[in-house]
Amino acid sequence: MRVPESVIEQLNSQADLVGMIRRHTVLKPAGREFKGCCPFHGEKTPSFYVNPQTNLYYCFGCGAKGNPITFLKEFERLSFVEALTVLSEQTGIDLPKDDAFEQSIKYKKTTKPKTTAKANRQPSTDQSTTVHQYSNNDQSFGGQTLSDIDDVYRDDAVYHDYLSGNHTAAFDNDTSPNAPTHDESDAQGDLYSLLGNICRFYQHKLHQNPAAMAYFASRGLTQETITTFELGYAPSGWQHLEEAFPQDIEGLKILGLTRTSQKGRDFNLLRDRVIFPIKDKQGRVVGFAGRALGDEMPKYINSSESPVFQKQFILYGLYEARQAKASSYMMVEGYMDVIALYQAGIYGAVAPMGTAANEGQIASLLKYNDSLTMCFDGDGAGQRAAWRALEVAAPILADGKQLKFLTLPDNHDPDTYLQAHGADAMRLQMEEALSTSDYIFNVLSLRYDLRFPENKAAAMAKLKELTAKFPKGSSFKWWLNNDIYQKLGAKDQKTRYVIDKANYEASVNRNILLYLCLLYAPHLLDDDPLSRILTKSGVVDVHVDFIERLEKHELHLPELPTWHSIGDDALTELVSTITKLGKLGDAISPLTKSDDPQVINGQAHFIMASLPNDALQDVLAESWRGFFGQMTAERFENIGLFFDELLCQKLLEIFKKQHEQSKNIILSEIHKRRLLALQHWDKAQKSKLATALDKR
């Protein structure tokens, strides 16, 4: 595989070198650099420096130095190709295809007959006429007046020769000894360059068409947004591309932008439509979508698949999202949804190419962030698409990865919702997106009348069909089945008449498994699991490097999470009750670790009966029976690992939210380091948990 130097430079410059090296040694800020003990030769006095601006490292002790590729090769013992692949996955920059692909994007340019300017033609004296060029050899769009061009006449043939970049024909009347000569019989073009030139052509035509400009204005788009997404307009002429690019007919046909009718006449696919250029992850134009200006059908037309455009690998808006350094991602249905969200300052929205989202697209987004929100229209088609997306994503939803589901009210899509309610309301909707568990339960509740046992059985069968697609060893699959089972066994909402109880129910449902684990094994609190996780993961110490800076700026160290911040009053009440009962010991009840189901069940009921709030008692009692039955049937012995994993996920949510909301750079960095430390610890815990599940 031959990789251009420009791609290698991109990979090296955009890689997270500090993050890569931190997996092997502790790095601490030292001015604009990071300092730590060298991972190559081992030392007690740090002499190893990493510069995040240049993405280079150097050790003053052993002389080790290099960039991200060097580090992967020399420390992690990867081959050059393996190192490039790792960085490609990390940065989202695609590696070049093989030689066969390189050849597939080439095409032979058409050689036009030379046009000879007639002697009796007079040069134009119109000093205001502008000639615009779309040269395949010029990466910029430019213009100049006819007075600047020697002996170019306003004959249509000559004018179109210049438009198309055929300067040989345009300057054919130049008979000076130094006149350029060209042999174009073997000239080749490449599809990427042609697509870029067509994009600029459409952009230019947009500003010449008031109706097209009015359409984008009616959708609320600013000129800055139009420029960012390089929006354009395809003229109404049946052969406007052939006229603008007469040398590139073969390339236009390969791209499917020019087609041949049954009568043998060539015509352009996109006519009298506003244009949405489609880009790959590197920002190269690979295709176009055209939207009709009126009500004619089809409303949208996408250009054909080609050697550079395979729809299943492309997500519209991903390049712009990466450029904006999006921290979270949301999959929407339409191009305008992506653009409207971006313009509102909500980065990270992407859309599949007019087809259902596939596993590869979802997997690529989950590499950038562990959570992905799916936003589909509220109509039947949109909701069917949401369920299909969940089925498609199930095999790649490893523990720690999650989907959220957002259905906007009143059949809005993101574009119309933003226009009606604004960006803040949209952000609130995104924050309240349903978890996978809540979404599945809502869907099952709508499909089946859960008042009848037969329908509950059918709902559980549908659930098991879905969860069977989850990865082997997935703990989420087990908990999901249990959670839905508990909800299906709950009483009819109409019987819940105590407001206090409803409030507790809302709180407990968000943390149900934490509560039930504590009822099942109250001894889990013996070693203060919250403090243990924060200590073992290193979260409690990440602020050490910032003590002086905190004091200098008179900032207080952010408090660490408590039981209350994890689960509100309900969890605090449960933990407090178990702790008190444990201290009383045999005087009232044993509350000891036991494998005997009768002892476990008895202790759980004793704890529930001891809770001071009746509403919390009722909510836990309704969930306990099913949970206890399943745990007993499974004979699961690793309740501690499950509890740690659940608690860790709640902590990760807290740290992530704190990092995103922090406006102070010092505090934000502390939150970020807490998050990274806990993520590293959680990864090791997940491995233990998967092993435990596989042994069952």
CSV table of N, CA, C and O in Angstrom, one decimal, residues 197-209 211-216 221 223 225-235 240 270-279 285 287-293 300 316 336 339:
chain,number,residue,atom,x,y,z
A,197,ASN,N,-14.3,20.2,-9.0
A,197,ASN,CA,-14.5,21.3,-10.0
A,197,ASN,C,-16.0,21.5,-10.2
A,197,ASN,O,-16.5,22.6,-10.4
A,198,ILE,N,-16.7,20.3,-10.3
A,198,ILE,CA,-18.2,20.4,-10.5
A,198,ILE,C,-18.8,21.1,-9.3
A,198,ILE,O,-19.8,21.9,-9.4
A,199,CYS,N,-18.3,20.8,-8.1
A,199,CYS,CA,-18.8,21.4,-6.9
A,199,CYS,C,-18.7,23.0,-7.0
A,199,CYS,O,-19.6,23.7,-6.7
A,200,ARG,N,-17.5,23.4,-7.4
A,200,ARG,CA,-17.3,24.9,-7.6
A,200,ARG,C,-18.2,25.5,-8.6
A,200,ARG,O,-18.7,26.6,-8.5
A,201,PHE,N,-18.5,24.7,-9.7
A,201,PHE,CA,-19.4,25.1,-10.8
A,201,PHE,C,-20.8,25.3,-10.2
A,201,PHE,O,-21.4,26.3,-10.5
A,202,TYR,N,-21.3,24.3,-9.4
A,202,TYR,CA,-22.6,24.5,-8.8
A,202,TYR,C,-22.7,25.6,-7.8
A,202,TYR,O,-23.7,26.3,-7.8
A,203,GLN,N,-21.6,25.8,-7.1
A,203,GLN,CA,-21.6,27.0,-6.1
A,203,GLN,C,-21.7,28.3,-6.9
A,203,GLN,O,-22.4,29.2,-6.5
A,204,HIS,N,-21.0,28.4,-8.0
A,204,HIS,CA,-21.0,29.6,-8.8
A,204,HIS,C,-22.5,29.8,-9.4
A,204,HIS,O,-23.0,31.0,-9.3
A,205,LYS,N,-23.1,28.8,-9.8
A,205,LYS,CA,-24.4,28.9,-10.4
A,205,LYS,C,-25.5,29.3,-9.4
A,205,LYS,O,-26.5,29.9,-9.7
A,206,LEU,N,-25.2,28.9,-8.1
A,206,LEU,CA,-26.2,29.2,-7.1
A,206,LEU,C,-26.4,30.7,-7.0
A,206,LEU,O,-27.5,31.2,-6.9
A,207,HIS,N,-25.3,31.5,-7.0
A,207,HIS,CA,-25.3,32.9,-6.9
A,207,HIS,C,-25.9,33.6,-8.1
A,207,HIS,O,-26.1,34.8,-8.1
A,208,GLN,N,-26.1,32.9,-9.2
A,208,GLN,CA,-26.7,33.4,-10.4
A,208,GLN,C,-28.1,33.1,-10.5
A,208,GLN,O,-28.8,33.5,-11.4
A,209,ASN,N,-28.7,32.3,-9.5
A,209,ASN,CA,-30.1,31.9,-9.6
A,209,ASN,C,-30.8,32.4,-8.4
A,209,ASN,O,-30.7,31.8,-7.3
A,211,ALA,N,-34.0,32.2,-7.5
A,211,ALA,CA,-34.9,31.2,-7.0
A,211,ALA,C,-34.2,30.2,-6.0
A,211,ALA,O,-34.7,29.9,-5.0
A,212,ALA,N,-33.0,29.8,-6.4
A,212,ALA,CA,-32.2,28.8,-5.6
A,212,ALA,C,-31.8,29.5,-4.3
A,212,ALA,O,-31.8,28.9,-3.2
A,213,MET,N,-31.3,30.8,-4.4
A,213,MET,CA,-30.9,31.5,-3.2
A,213,MET,C,-32.1,31.7,-2.3
A,213,MET,O,-32.0,31.7,-1.1
A,214,ALA,N,-33.2,32.0,-2.9
A,214,ALA,CA,-34.4,32.3,-2.1
A,214,ALA,C,-34.8,31.0,-1.4
A,214,ALA,O,-35.4,31.1,-0.2
A,215,TYR,N,-34.6,29.8,-2.0
A,215,TYR,CA,-35.0,28.6,-1.3
A,215,TYR,C,-34.2,28.4,0.0
A,215,TYR,O,-34.7,28.1,1.1
A,216,PHE,N,-32.8,28.6,-0.1
A,216,PHE,CA,-32.0,28.5,1.1
A,216,PHE,C,-32.3,29.5,2.1
A,216,PHE,O,-32.3,29.3,3.3
A,221,LEU,N,-31.0,29.6,6.2
A,221,LEU,CA,-29.6,29.4,6.1
A,221,LEU,C,-28.9,30.7,5.9
A,221,LEU,O,-29.3,31.5,5.0
A,223,GLN,N,-25.3,32.9,4.8
A,223,GLN,CA,-24.3,32.8,3.8
A,223,GLN,C,-23.1,32.0,4.3
A,223,GLN,O,-22.5,31.2,3.6
A,225,THR,N,-23.2,29.5,6.4
A,225,THR,CA,-23.5,28.1,6.4
A,225,THR,C,-23.5,27.5,5.0
A,225,THR,O,-23.0,26.4,4.7
A,226,ILE,N,-24.0,28.3,4.0
A,226,ILE,CA,-24.0,27.9,2.6
A,226,ILE,C,-22.6,27.7,2.2
A,226,ILE,O,-22.3,26.7,1.4
A,227,THR,N,-21.7,28.5,2.6
A,227,THR,CA,-20.3,28.4,2.2
A,227,THR,C,-19.6,27.2,2.9
A,227,THR,O,-18.9,26.4,2.3
A,228,THR,N,-19.9,27.0,4.2
A,228,THR,CA,-19.3,25.9,4.9
A,228,THR,C,-19.7,24.5,4.3
A,228,THR,O,-18.8,23.6,4.1
A,229,PHE,N,-20.9,24.4,3.9
A,229,PHE,CA,-21.4,23.1,3.3
A,229,PHE,C,-21.3,23.1,1.8
A,229,PHE,O,-21.7,22.1,1.1
A,230,GLU,N,-20.8,24.2,1.2
A,230,GLU,CA,-20.5,24.3,-0.2
A,230,GLU,C,-21.8,24.0,-1.1
A,230,GLU,O,-21.7,23.3,-2.1
A,231,LEU,N,-22.9,24.6,-0.6
A,231,LEU,CA,-24.2,24.3,-1.3
A,231,LEU,C,-24.2,25.0,-2.7
A,231,LEU,O,-23.5,26.0,-2.9
A,232,GLY,N,-24.9,24.5,-3.6
A,232,GLY,CA,-24.9,25.0,-4.9
A,232,GLY,C,-26.3,24.8,-5.6
A,232,GLY,O,-27.3,24.6,-5.0
A,233,TYR,N,-26.2,25.0,-7.0
A,233,TYR,CA,-27.4,24.9,-7.8
A,233,TYR,C,-27.0,24.3,-9.1
A,233,TYR,O,-26.1,24.7,-9.8
A,234,ALA,N,-27.8,23.3,-9.6
A,234,ALA,CA,-27.6,22.7,-10.9
A,234,ALA,C,-28.6,23.3,-11.9
A,234,ALA,O,-29.8,23.3,-11.7
A,235,PRO,N,-28.1,24.0,-13.0
A,235,PRO,CA,-28.9,24.6,-13.9
A,235,PRO,C,-30.0,23.7,-14.6
A,235,PRO,O,-29.9,22.5,-14.4
A,240,HIS,N,-25.8,20.8,-19.3
A,240,HIS,CA,-25.0,21.9,-18.8
A,240,HIS,C,-23.6,21.5,-18.3
A,240,HIS,O,-22.6,22.2,-18.5
A,270,LEU,N,-28.9,15.7,-12.6
A,270,LEU,CA,-29.4,16.8,-11.7
A,270,LEU,C,-29.6,18.1,-12.5
A,270,LEU,O,-28.7,18.6,-13.0
A,271,ARG,N,-30.9,18.5,-12.5
A,271,ARG,CA,-31.3,19.7,-13.3
A,271,ARG,C,-32.3,20.5,-12.5
A,271,ARG,O,-33.2,20.0,-11.9
A,272,ASP,N,-32.0,21.8,-12.4
A,272,ASP,CA,-32.9,22.8,-11.7
A,272,ASP,C,-33.1,22.3,-10.3
A,272,ASP,O,-34.3,22.2,-9.8
A,273,ARG,N,-32.1,22.0,-9.6
A,273,ARG,CA,-32.1,21.5,-8.2
A,273,ARG,C,-31.1,22.2,-7.4
A,273,ARG,O,-30.0,22.5,-7.9
A,274,VAL,N,-31.4,22.5,-6.1
A,274,VAL,CA,-30.3,22.9,-5.2
A,274,VAL,C,-29.4,21.7,-4.9
A,274,VAL,O,-29.9,20.6,-4.8
A,275,ILE,N,-28.2,22.0,-4.7
A,275,ILE,CA,-27.2,20.9,-4.6
A,275,ILE,C,-26.6,20.8,-3.2
A,275,ILE,O,-26.1,21.9,-2.7
A,276,PHE,N,-26.5,19.6,-2.7
A,276,PHE,CA,-25.8,19.3,-1.4
A,276,PHE,C,-24.6,18.4,-1.7
A,276,PHE,O,-24.8,17.2,-2.0
A,277,PRO,N,-23.4,19.0,-1.8
A,277,PRO,CA,-22.2,18.1,-2.0
A,277,PRO,C,-22.0,17.1,-0.9
A,277,PRO,O,-22.2,17.4,0.3
A,278,ILE,N,-21.7,15.9,-1.2
A,278,ILE,CA,-21.5,14.8,-0.2
A,278,ILE,C,-20.0,14.6,-0.1
A,278,ILE,O,-19.3,14.4,-1.2
A,279,LYS,N,-19.4,14.6,1.1
A,279,LYS,CA,-18.0,14.5,1.3
A,279,LYS,C,-17.6,13.3,2.1
A,279,LYS,O,-18.4,12.8,2.9
A,285,VAL,N,-15.1,15.9,-2.0
A,285,VAL,CA,-16.4,15.7,-2.6
A,285,VAL,C,-16.5,14.3,-3.3
A,285,VAL,O,-15.6,14.0,-4.2
A,287,GLY,N,-19.8,12.9,-4.2
A,287,GLY,CA,-21.1,12.8,-4.8
A,287,GLY,C,-22.0,14.0,-4.5
A,287,GLY,O,-21.5,15.0,-3.9
A,288,PHE,N,-23.2,14.0,-5.1
A,288,PHE,CA,-24.1,15.1,-4.9
A,288,PHE,C,-25.5,14.6,-4.6
A,288,PHE,O,-25.9,13.6,-5.1
A,289,ALA,N,-26.2,15.4,-3.8
A,289,ALA,CA,-27.7,15.2,-3.7
A,289,ALA,C,-28.3,16.5,-4.2
A,289,ALA,O,-27.9,17.6,-3.9
A,290,GLY,N,-29.4,16.3,-5.0
A,290,GLY,CA,-30.1,17.5,-5.6
A,290,GLY,C,-31.6,17.5,-5.1
A,290,GLY,O,-32.2,16.4,-5.1
A,291,ARG,N,-32.0,18.6,-4.6
A,291,ARG,CA,-33.4,18.7,-4.1
A,291,ARG,C,-34.2,19.6,-5.1
A,291,ARG,O,-33.7,20.7,-5.5
A,292,ALA,N,-35.4,19.2,-5.4
A,292,ALA,CA,-36.2,20.0,-6.3
A,292,ALA,C,-36.6,21.3,-5.6
A,292,ALA,O,-36.9,21.3,-4.4
A,293,LEU,N,-36.8,22.3,-6.4
A,293,LEU,CA,-37.2,23.6,-5.8
A,293,LEU,C,-38.7,23.7,-5.6
A,293,LEU,O,-39.1,24.5,-4.8
A,300,TYR,N,-35.8,14.4,-3.6
A,300,TYR,CA,-34.3,14.3,-3.6
A,300,TYR,C,-33.8,13.3,-4.6
A,300,TYR,O,-34.4,12.2,-4.7
A,316,TYR,N,-23.4,11.9,5.7
A,316,TYR,CA,-23.4,13.3,5.4
A,316,TYR,C,-23.2,14.1,6.7
A,316,TYR,O,-23.8,13.9,7.7
A,336,MET,N,-30.9,18.6,5.5
A,336,MET,CA,-31.3,19.9,6.1
A,336,MET,C,-31.2,19.8,7.6
A,336,MET,O,-30.9,20.8,8.3
A,339,ILE,N,-27.6,20.3,8.5
A,339,ILE,CA,-27.1,21.7,8.3
A,339,ILE,C,-27.8,22.6,9.4
A,339,ILE,O,-27.1,23.5,9.9
